[in-house]
Short mmCIF file of N, CA and C in Angstrom, two decimals:
data_model
loop_
_atom_site.label_atom_id
_atom_site.label_comp_id
_atom_site.label_asym_id
_atom_site.label_seq_id
_atom_site.Cartn_x
_atom_site.Cartn_y
_atom_site.Cartn_z
N MET A 1318 112.17 107.99 127.27
CA MET A 1318 111.97 107.66 125.89
C MET A 1318 111.58 108.91 125.12
N VAL A 1319 112.30 109.21 124.07
CA VAL A 1319 112.03 110.38 123.25
C VAL A 1319 111.55 109.91 121.88
N SER A 1320 110.39 110.42 121.48
CA SER A 1320 109.81 110.03 120.20
C SER A 1320 108.83 111.12 119.78
N PRO A 1321 108.65 111.34 118.47
CA PRO A 1321 107.63 112.31 118.04
C PRO A 1321 106.24 111.88 118.51
N ARG A 1322 105.39 112.85 118.78
CA ARG A 1322 104.05 112.56 119.32
C ARG A 1322 103.25 111.64 118.42
N HIS A 1323 103.30 111.89 117.10
CA HIS A 1323 102.46 111.10 116.20
C HIS A 1323 102.92 109.65 116.08
N ILE A 1324 104.14 109.35 116.50
CA ILE A 1324 104.61 107.96 116.50
C ILE A 1324 104.39 107.34 117.89
N LEU A 1325 104.69 108.10 118.94
CA LEU A 1325 104.57 107.59 120.30
C LEU A 1325 103.12 107.27 120.65
N TYR A 1326 102.19 108.12 120.24
CA TYR A 1326 100.78 107.94 120.59
C TYR A 1326 99.95 107.40 119.42
N HIS A 1327 100.56 106.73 118.50
CA HIS A 1327 99.86 106.26 117.31
C HIS A 1327 99.21 104.89 117.50
N GLU A 1328 99.51 104.22 118.58
CA GLU A 1328 98.96 102.88 118.81
C GLU A 1328 97.45 102.96 119.01
N GLY A 1329 96.72 102.08 118.37
CA GLY A 1329 95.28 102.04 118.49
C GLY A 1329 94.53 102.92 117.52
N THR A 1330 95.23 103.61 116.66
CA THR A 1330 94.56 104.46 115.68
C THR A 1330 94.34 103.71 114.38
N VAL A 1331 93.34 104.13 113.65
CA VAL A 1331 93.01 103.54 112.36
C VAL A 1331 92.96 104.67 111.35
N SER A 1332 93.62 104.49 110.21
CA SER A 1332 93.67 105.54 109.19
C SER A 1332 93.27 105.00 107.83
N TRP A 1333 92.61 105.84 107.05
CA TRP A 1333 92.27 105.54 105.66
C TRP A 1333 92.70 106.72 104.81
N LYS A 1334 93.25 106.41 103.65
CA LYS A 1334 93.62 107.45 102.69
C LYS A 1334 93.03 107.04 101.35
N TYR A 1335 92.28 107.94 100.75
CA TYR A 1335 91.61 107.66 99.48
C TYR A 1335 92.50 108.11 98.32
N ASP A 1336 92.61 107.25 97.32
CA ASP A 1336 93.42 107.57 96.15
C ASP A 1336 92.59 108.36 95.15
N SER A 1337 93.26 108.82 94.09
CA SER A 1337 92.59 109.67 93.10
C SER A 1337 91.52 108.91 92.32
N ALA A 1338 91.67 107.59 92.16
CA ALA A 1338 90.66 106.81 91.44
C ALA A 1338 89.35 106.76 92.24
N THR A 1339 89.44 106.58 93.54
CA THR A 1339 88.24 106.56 94.38
C THR A 1339 87.60 107.93 94.42
N LEU A 1340 88.39 108.98 94.52
CA LEU A 1340 87.83 110.34 94.54
C LEU A 1340 87.17 110.67 93.21
N SER A 1341 87.73 110.18 92.11
CA SER A 1341 87.12 110.41 90.81
C SER A 1341 85.80 109.65 90.67
N ARG A 1342 85.75 108.45 91.24
CA ARG A 1342 84.53 107.64 91.17
C ARG A 1342 83.39 108.28 91.96
N PHE A 1343 83.71 108.94 93.06
CA PHE A 1343 82.71 109.61 93.88
C PHE A 1343 82.72 111.12 93.66
N ALA A 1344 83.12 111.57 92.49
CA ALA A 1344 83.30 113.00 92.24
C ALA A 1344 82.00 113.78 92.36
N THR A 1345 80.89 113.22 91.90
CA THR A 1345 79.62 113.95 91.96
C THR A 1345 78.83 113.67 93.23
N ALA A 1346 79.32 112.77 94.06
CA ALA A 1346 78.66 112.48 95.34
C ALA A 1346 79.14 113.49 96.38
N ASP A 1347 78.58 113.41 97.58
CA ASP A 1347 79.10 114.24 98.65
C ASP A 1347 79.98 113.41 99.57
N LEU A 1348 80.67 114.08 100.48
CA LEU A 1348 81.62 113.39 101.35
C LEU A 1348 80.92 112.39 102.27
N GLY A 1349 79.70 112.67 102.66
CA GLY A 1349 78.94 111.74 103.49
C GLY A 1349 78.68 110.42 102.76
N GLN A 1350 78.37 110.49 101.47
CA GLN A 1350 78.15 109.27 100.69
C GLN A 1350 79.44 108.49 100.52
N LEU A 1351 80.54 109.17 100.26
CA LEU A 1351 81.83 108.50 100.12
C LEU A 1351 82.19 107.75 101.39
N LEU A 1352 82.07 108.41 102.53
CA LEU A 1352 82.45 107.79 103.79
C LEU A 1352 81.48 106.68 104.20
N SER A 1353 80.20 106.85 103.91
CA SER A 1353 79.23 105.82 104.30
C SER A 1353 79.41 104.54 103.51
N LEU A 1354 79.91 104.62 102.29
CA LEU A 1354 80.10 103.44 101.46
C LEU A 1354 81.48 102.80 101.59
N THR A 1355 82.43 103.48 102.22
CA THR A 1355 83.79 102.95 102.27
C THR A 1355 84.34 102.75 103.67
N LEU A 1356 83.70 103.28 104.70
CA LEU A 1356 84.20 103.15 106.08
C LEU A 1356 83.30 102.23 106.89
N PRO A 1357 83.84 101.57 107.90
CA PRO A 1357 83.00 100.73 108.77
C PRO A 1357 82.28 101.53 109.86
N TYR A 1358 82.38 102.85 109.83
CA TYR A 1358 81.75 103.69 110.84
C TYR A 1358 80.44 104.25 110.29
N PRO A 1359 79.45 104.46 111.16
CA PRO A 1359 78.15 104.95 110.67
C PRO A 1359 78.22 106.43 110.30
N VAL A 1360 77.57 106.74 109.20
CA VAL A 1360 77.38 108.13 108.77
C VAL A 1360 75.89 108.40 108.90
N MET A 1361 75.54 109.39 109.71
CA MET A 1361 74.15 109.71 109.96
C MET A 1361 73.63 110.62 108.85
N LEU A 1362 72.60 110.16 108.15
CA LEU A 1362 71.96 110.94 107.09
C LEU A 1362 70.60 111.37 107.61
N TYR A 1363 70.39 112.67 107.71
CA TYR A 1363 69.15 113.20 108.26
C TYR A 1363 68.22 113.65 107.14
N GLY A 1364 67.83 112.71 106.29
CA GLY A 1364 66.92 113.01 105.19
C GLY A 1364 67.42 112.40 103.91
N PRO A 1365 66.84 112.81 102.77
CA PRO A 1365 67.25 112.24 101.48
C PRO A 1365 68.62 112.74 101.06
N GLN A 1366 69.02 112.35 99.86
CA GLN A 1366 70.33 112.75 99.35
C GLN A 1366 70.48 114.26 99.35
N GLY A 1367 71.60 114.73 99.87
CA GLY A 1367 71.86 116.15 99.95
C GLY A 1367 71.43 116.77 101.27
N ALA A 1368 70.80 116.00 102.16
CA ALA A 1368 70.41 116.51 103.47
C ALA A 1368 71.60 116.45 104.43
N LEU A 1369 71.42 117.00 105.60
CA LEU A 1369 72.46 117.05 106.62
C LEU A 1369 73.01 115.66 106.92
N SER A 1370 74.33 115.54 107.00
CA SER A 1370 74.95 114.26 107.34
C SER A 1370 76.17 114.51 108.21
N GLY A 1371 76.44 113.57 109.11
CA GLY A 1371 77.60 113.65 110.00
C GLY A 1371 78.10 112.24 110.30
N ILE A 1372 79.35 112.12 110.69
CA ILE A 1372 79.96 110.81 110.92
C ILE A 1372 80.18 110.58 112.41
N LEU A 1373 80.06 109.33 112.82
CA LEU A 1373 80.28 108.93 114.20
C LEU A 1373 81.52 108.04 114.23
N LEU A 1374 82.68 108.60 114.47
CA LEU A 1374 83.93 107.85 114.49
C LEU A 1374 84.17 107.26 115.86
N ARG A 1375 84.30 105.95 115.92
CA ARG A 1375 84.61 105.22 117.14
C ARG A 1375 83.67 105.53 118.29
N GLY A 1376 82.38 105.65 118.00
CA GLY A 1376 81.38 105.86 119.02
C GLY A 1376 81.24 107.28 119.50
N SER A 1377 81.98 108.20 118.93
CA SER A 1377 81.86 109.60 119.34
C SER A 1377 80.78 110.29 118.52
N ALA A 1378 80.34 111.43 118.99
CA ALA A 1378 79.34 112.21 118.27
C ALA A 1378 80.01 112.94 117.10
N SER A 1379 79.18 113.44 116.18
CA SER A 1379 79.75 114.10 115.00
C SER A 1379 80.43 115.41 115.35
N ASN A 1380 80.07 116.03 116.48
CA ASN A 1380 80.77 117.26 116.86
C ASN A 1380 82.11 116.99 117.53
N GLN A 1381 82.45 115.71 117.73
CA GLN A 1381 83.76 115.35 118.26
C GLN A 1381 84.71 114.88 117.16
N THR A 1382 84.34 115.11 115.91
CA THR A 1382 85.18 114.80 114.76
C THR A 1382 85.49 116.10 114.03
N THR A 1383 86.75 116.36 113.79
CA THR A 1383 87.17 117.56 113.10
C THR A 1383 87.30 117.29 111.61
N VAL A 1384 86.81 118.20 110.80
CA VAL A 1384 87.04 118.17 109.36
C VAL A 1384 87.99 119.33 109.06
N ALA A 1385 89.16 119.00 108.53
CA ALA A 1385 90.19 120.02 108.29
C ALA A 1385 90.49 120.11 106.80
N TRP A 1386 90.47 121.33 106.28
CA TRP A 1386 90.80 121.58 104.88
C TRP A 1386 92.17 122.25 104.86
N ASN A 1387 93.16 121.56 104.30
CA ASN A 1387 94.55 122.04 104.25
C ASN A 1387 95.05 122.46 105.63
N GLY A 1388 94.64 121.73 106.66
CA GLY A 1388 95.11 122.00 108.02
C GLY A 1388 94.23 122.93 108.82
N PHE A 1389 93.25 123.59 108.19
CA PHE A 1389 92.37 124.51 108.89
C PHE A 1389 91.05 123.83 109.21
N PRO A 1390 90.63 123.79 110.47
CA PRO A 1390 89.36 123.16 110.80
C PRO A 1390 88.20 123.98 110.23
N ILE A 1391 87.25 123.28 109.62
CA ILE A 1391 86.09 123.95 109.02
C ILE A 1391 84.80 123.60 109.75
N ASN A 1392 84.91 123.10 110.97
CA ASN A 1392 83.72 122.81 111.77
C ASN A 1392 83.00 124.10 112.12
N SER A 1393 81.71 124.00 112.35
CA SER A 1393 80.91 125.15 112.74
C SER A 1393 81.37 125.65 114.11
N ALA A 1394 81.44 126.95 114.26
CA ALA A 1394 81.87 127.52 115.53
C ALA A 1394 80.79 127.38 116.60
N THR A 1395 79.53 127.27 116.20
CA THR A 1395 78.45 127.20 117.19
C THR A 1395 78.10 125.76 117.57
N THR A 1396 78.04 124.85 116.61
CA THR A 1396 77.64 123.48 116.91
C THR A 1396 78.82 122.52 116.98
N GLY A 1397 79.93 122.85 116.37
CA GLY A 1397 81.10 121.99 116.37
C GLY A 1397 81.06 120.89 115.33
N THR A 1398 79.99 120.83 114.55
CA THR A 1398 79.86 119.79 113.53
C THR A 1398 80.15 120.35 112.15
N THR A 1399 80.29 119.45 111.20
CA THR A 1399 80.45 119.81 109.80
C THR A 1399 79.45 119.00 109.00
N ASP A 1400 78.69 119.67 108.15
CA ASP A 1400 77.73 118.98 107.29
C ASP A 1400 78.50 118.37 106.13
N LEU A 1401 78.63 117.04 106.15
CA LEU A 1401 79.40 116.34 105.12
C LEU A 1401 78.73 116.36 103.76
N SER A 1402 77.44 116.66 103.71
CA SER A 1402 76.75 116.71 102.42
C SER A 1402 77.10 117.97 101.63
N LEU A 1403 77.73 118.94 102.25
CA LEU A 1403 78.12 120.17 101.55
C LEU A 1403 79.51 120.09 100.94
N ILE A 1404 80.24 119.02 101.19
CA ILE A 1404 81.62 118.88 100.72
C ILE A 1404 81.65 117.87 99.58
N THR A 1405 82.23 118.26 98.47
CA THR A 1405 82.34 117.38 97.31
C THR A 1405 83.75 116.82 97.24
N PRO A 1406 83.92 115.49 97.34
CA PRO A 1406 85.27 114.92 97.32
C PRO A 1406 85.97 115.09 95.98
N GLY A 1407 85.22 115.31 94.90
CA GLY A 1407 85.82 115.48 93.58
C GLY A 1407 86.63 116.76 93.45
N LEU A 1408 86.43 117.71 94.35
CA LEU A 1408 87.19 118.96 94.30
C LEU A 1408 88.44 118.92 95.16
N SER A 1409 88.69 117.79 95.84
CA SER A 1409 89.87 117.64 96.68
C SER A 1409 90.90 116.77 95.98
N ASP A 1410 92.17 117.05 96.25
CA ASP A 1410 93.25 116.22 95.72
C ASP A 1410 93.48 115.00 96.60
N GLY A 1411 93.10 115.08 97.85
CA GLY A 1411 93.28 113.96 98.77
C GLY A 1411 92.32 114.04 99.93
N VAL A 1412 91.80 112.90 100.33
CA VAL A 1412 90.93 112.80 101.50
C VAL A 1412 91.47 111.66 102.35
N SER A 1413 91.67 111.92 103.64
CA SER A 1413 92.11 110.86 104.55
C SER A 1413 91.35 111.00 105.86
N VAL A 1414 91.17 109.87 106.52
CA VAL A 1414 90.43 109.81 107.78
C VAL A 1414 91.33 109.19 108.83
N ASN A 1415 91.46 109.84 109.96
CA ASN A 1415 92.24 109.35 111.09
C ASN A 1415 91.27 109.22 112.26
N ALA A 1416 90.88 107.99 112.58
CA ALA A 1416 89.90 107.75 113.64
C ALA A 1416 90.60 107.52 114.97
N GLY A 1417 90.06 108.11 116.01
CA GLY A 1417 90.58 107.89 117.35
C GLY A 1417 91.21 109.12 117.96
N VAL A 1418 91.66 108.96 119.18
CA VAL A 1418 92.23 110.05 119.96
C VAL A 1418 93.50 110.64 119.34
N PRO A 1419 94.36 109.88 118.64
CA PRO A 1419 95.54 110.50 118.06
C PRO A 1419 95.24 111.62 117.07
N GLY A 1420 93.99 111.75 116.66
CA GLY A 1420 93.63 112.91 115.84
C GLY A 1420 93.81 114.21 116.59
N SER A 1421 93.71 114.16 117.93
CA SER A 1421 93.93 115.38 118.72
C SER A 1421 95.40 115.79 118.75
N LEU A 1422 96.30 114.90 118.35
CA LEU A 1422 97.72 115.25 118.31
C LEU A 1422 98.04 116.28 117.23
N PHE A 1423 97.13 116.44 116.29
CA PHE A 1423 97.35 117.43 115.24
C PHE A 1423 96.90 118.82 115.67
N GLY A 1424 96.42 118.94 116.90
CA GLY A 1424 96.08 120.25 117.45
C GLY A 1424 94.61 120.59 117.39
N TYR A 1425 93.74 119.64 117.08
CA TYR A 1425 92.32 119.96 116.94
C TYR A 1425 91.54 119.71 118.22
N GLY A 1426 92.02 118.87 119.12
CA GLY A 1426 91.40 118.69 120.41
C GLY A 1426 90.15 117.82 120.43
N ASN A 1427 89.77 117.23 119.33
CA ASN A 1427 88.61 116.35 119.32
C ASN A 1427 89.05 114.91 119.47
N VAL A 1428 88.24 114.11 120.17
CA VAL A 1428 88.64 112.74 120.45
C VAL A 1428 88.06 111.74 119.46
N GLY A 1429 87.13 112.14 118.62
CA GLY A 1429 86.55 111.21 117.65
C GLY A 1429 87.48 110.89 116.51
N GLY A 1430 88.11 111.89 115.97
CA GLY A 1430 89.02 111.70 114.86
C GLY A 1430 89.09 112.95 114.00
N VAL A 1431 89.82 112.83 112.89
CA VAL A 1431 90.02 113.95 111.98
C VAL A 1431 89.81 113.46 110.56
N ILE A 1432 89.10 114.25 109.76
CA ILE A 1432 88.97 114.02 108.33
C ILE A 1432 89.77 115.12 107.65
N PHE A 1433 90.81 114.74 106.91
CA PHE A 1433 91.67 115.71 106.24
C PHE A 1433 91.26 115.85 104.78
N LEU A 1434 91.05 117.07 104.32
CA LEU A 1434 90.82 117.38 102.92
C LEU A 1434 92.04 118.16 102.43
N GLU A 1435 92.66 117.69 101.36
CA GLU A 1435 93.89 118.32 100.88
C GLU A 1435 93.70 118.85 99.47
N ASN A 1436 94.24 120.02 99.23
CA ASN A 1436 94.31 120.60 97.89
C ASN A 1436 95.72 121.09 97.66
N HIS A 1437 96.27 120.72 96.53
CA HIS A 1437 97.62 121.13 96.17
C HIS A 1437 97.53 122.01 94.94
N PRO A 1438 97.73 123.32 95.09
CA PRO A 1438 97.61 124.21 93.94
C PRO A 1438 98.74 123.96 92.94
N ASP A 1439 98.39 124.07 91.68
CA ASP A 1439 99.36 123.92 90.59
C ASP A 1439 99.45 125.26 89.87
N PHE A 1440 100.50 126.01 90.15
CA PHE A 1440 100.63 127.34 89.58
C PHE A 1440 101.26 127.33 88.19
N ILE A 1441 101.75 126.18 87.75
CA ILE A 1441 102.36 126.09 86.42
C ILE A 1441 101.27 125.91 85.36
N ASN A 1442 100.39 124.94 85.57
CA ASN A 1442 99.26 124.74 84.66
C ASN A 1442 98.14 125.67 85.09
N ARG A 1443 98.00 126.77 84.40
CA ARG A 1443 97.08 127.81 84.83
C ARG A 1443 95.60 127.42 84.68
N LEU A 1444 95.26 126.66 83.64
CA LEU A 1444 93.88 126.30 83.43
C LEU A 1444 93.77 124.79 83.24
N ASN A 1445 93.11 124.15 84.16
CA ASN A 1445 92.87 122.72 84.10
C ASN A 1445 91.45 122.50 84.57
N VAL A 1446 90.56 122.16 83.67
CA VAL A 1446 89.14 122.02 83.97
C VAL A 1446 88.77 120.55 84.01
N THR A 1447 88.01 120.16 85.03
CA THR A 1447 87.51 118.78 85.13
C THR A 1447 85.99 118.82 85.07
N VAL A 1448 85.42 117.83 84.40
CA VAL A 1448 83.98 117.71 84.27
C VAL A 1448 83.59 116.28 84.63
N HIS A 1449 82.64 116.14 85.54
CA HIS A 1449 82.10 114.84 85.94
C HIS A 1449 80.59 114.92 85.87
N ALA A 1450 79.96 113.84 85.45
CA ALA A 1450 78.50 113.77 85.40
C ALA A 1450 78.05 112.43 85.92
N GLY A 1451 76.89 112.40 86.54
CA GLY A 1451 76.34 111.16 87.06
C GLY A 1451 74.83 111.16 87.02
N MET A 1452 74.26 109.97 86.92
CA MET A 1452 72.82 109.82 86.93
C MET A 1452 72.45 108.73 87.93
N GLY A 1453 71.30 108.87 88.54
CA GLY A 1453 70.85 107.88 89.51
C GLY A 1453 69.39 107.57 89.33
N SER A 1454 68.85 106.87 90.28
CA SER A 1454 67.44 106.49 90.21
C SER A 1454 66.55 107.69 90.51
N PHE A 1455 65.29 107.58 90.15
CA PHE A 1455 64.27 108.60 90.36
C PHE A 1455 64.63 109.92 89.69
N GLY A 1456 65.33 109.85 88.56
CA GLY A 1456 65.66 111.06 87.80
C GLY A 1456 66.75 111.91 88.40
N THR A 1457 67.53 111.36 89.30
CA THR A 1457 68.61 112.12 89.93
C THR A 1457 69.74 112.34 88.94
N ARG A 1458 70.15 113.58 88.78
CA ARG A 1458 71.27 113.91 87.91
C ARG A 1458 72.24 114.77 88.70
N GLN A 1459 73.54 114.52 88.50
CA GLN A 1459 74.57 115.27 89.20
C GLN A 1459 75.63 115.68 88.21
N ALA A 1460 76.18 116.86 88.42
CA ALA A 1460 77.25 117.34 87.57
C ALA A 1460 78.25 118.10 88.42
N LEU A 1461 79.51 118.04 88.02
CA LEU A 1461 80.58 118.73 88.73
C LEU A 1461 81.50 119.36 87.70
N LEU A 1462 81.69 120.63 87.82
CA LEU A 1462 82.62 121.37 86.97
C LEU A 1462 83.59 122.06 87.91
N GLY A 1463 84.86 121.72 87.79
CA GLY A 1463 85.85 122.27 88.69
C GLY A 1463 87.17 122.55 88.02
N THR A 1464 87.98 123.32 88.69
CA THR A 1464 89.33 123.59 88.22
C THR A 1464 90.30 123.10 89.27
N LYS A 1465 91.43 122.66 88.83
CA LYS A 1465 92.46 122.19 89.76
C LYS A 1465 93.78 122.82 89.40
#
């Protein structure tokens, strides 16, 4: 039987892809907050908002999940984890999560899964500025100024 790897070994995998409306709604939040409110998998928060956070996909540890930005893994070289509180989903054009072993088919070698962050540069529109603001309880204020 001849078949591409991502189709042959795709059984048992679960994938989520976030649209631009969801990314805009969570623009001032961090990636850990987005995933904790939208996925059925636990996101470990080690302190208040903005503290270290990591995801446990399908029972694996956070160092067994790869976070890839435009195909390049951005996990720490020493610990193997990625602090999800440092990543702002509002600056990405697309965020998708692939849970399970088929994430290793993309060449990352981790069995927990892969979180893909995508950015598509637009070289025609030279200046495009986005501004997002948010307020929360206890005087929490958030702002995001970005270019796309």
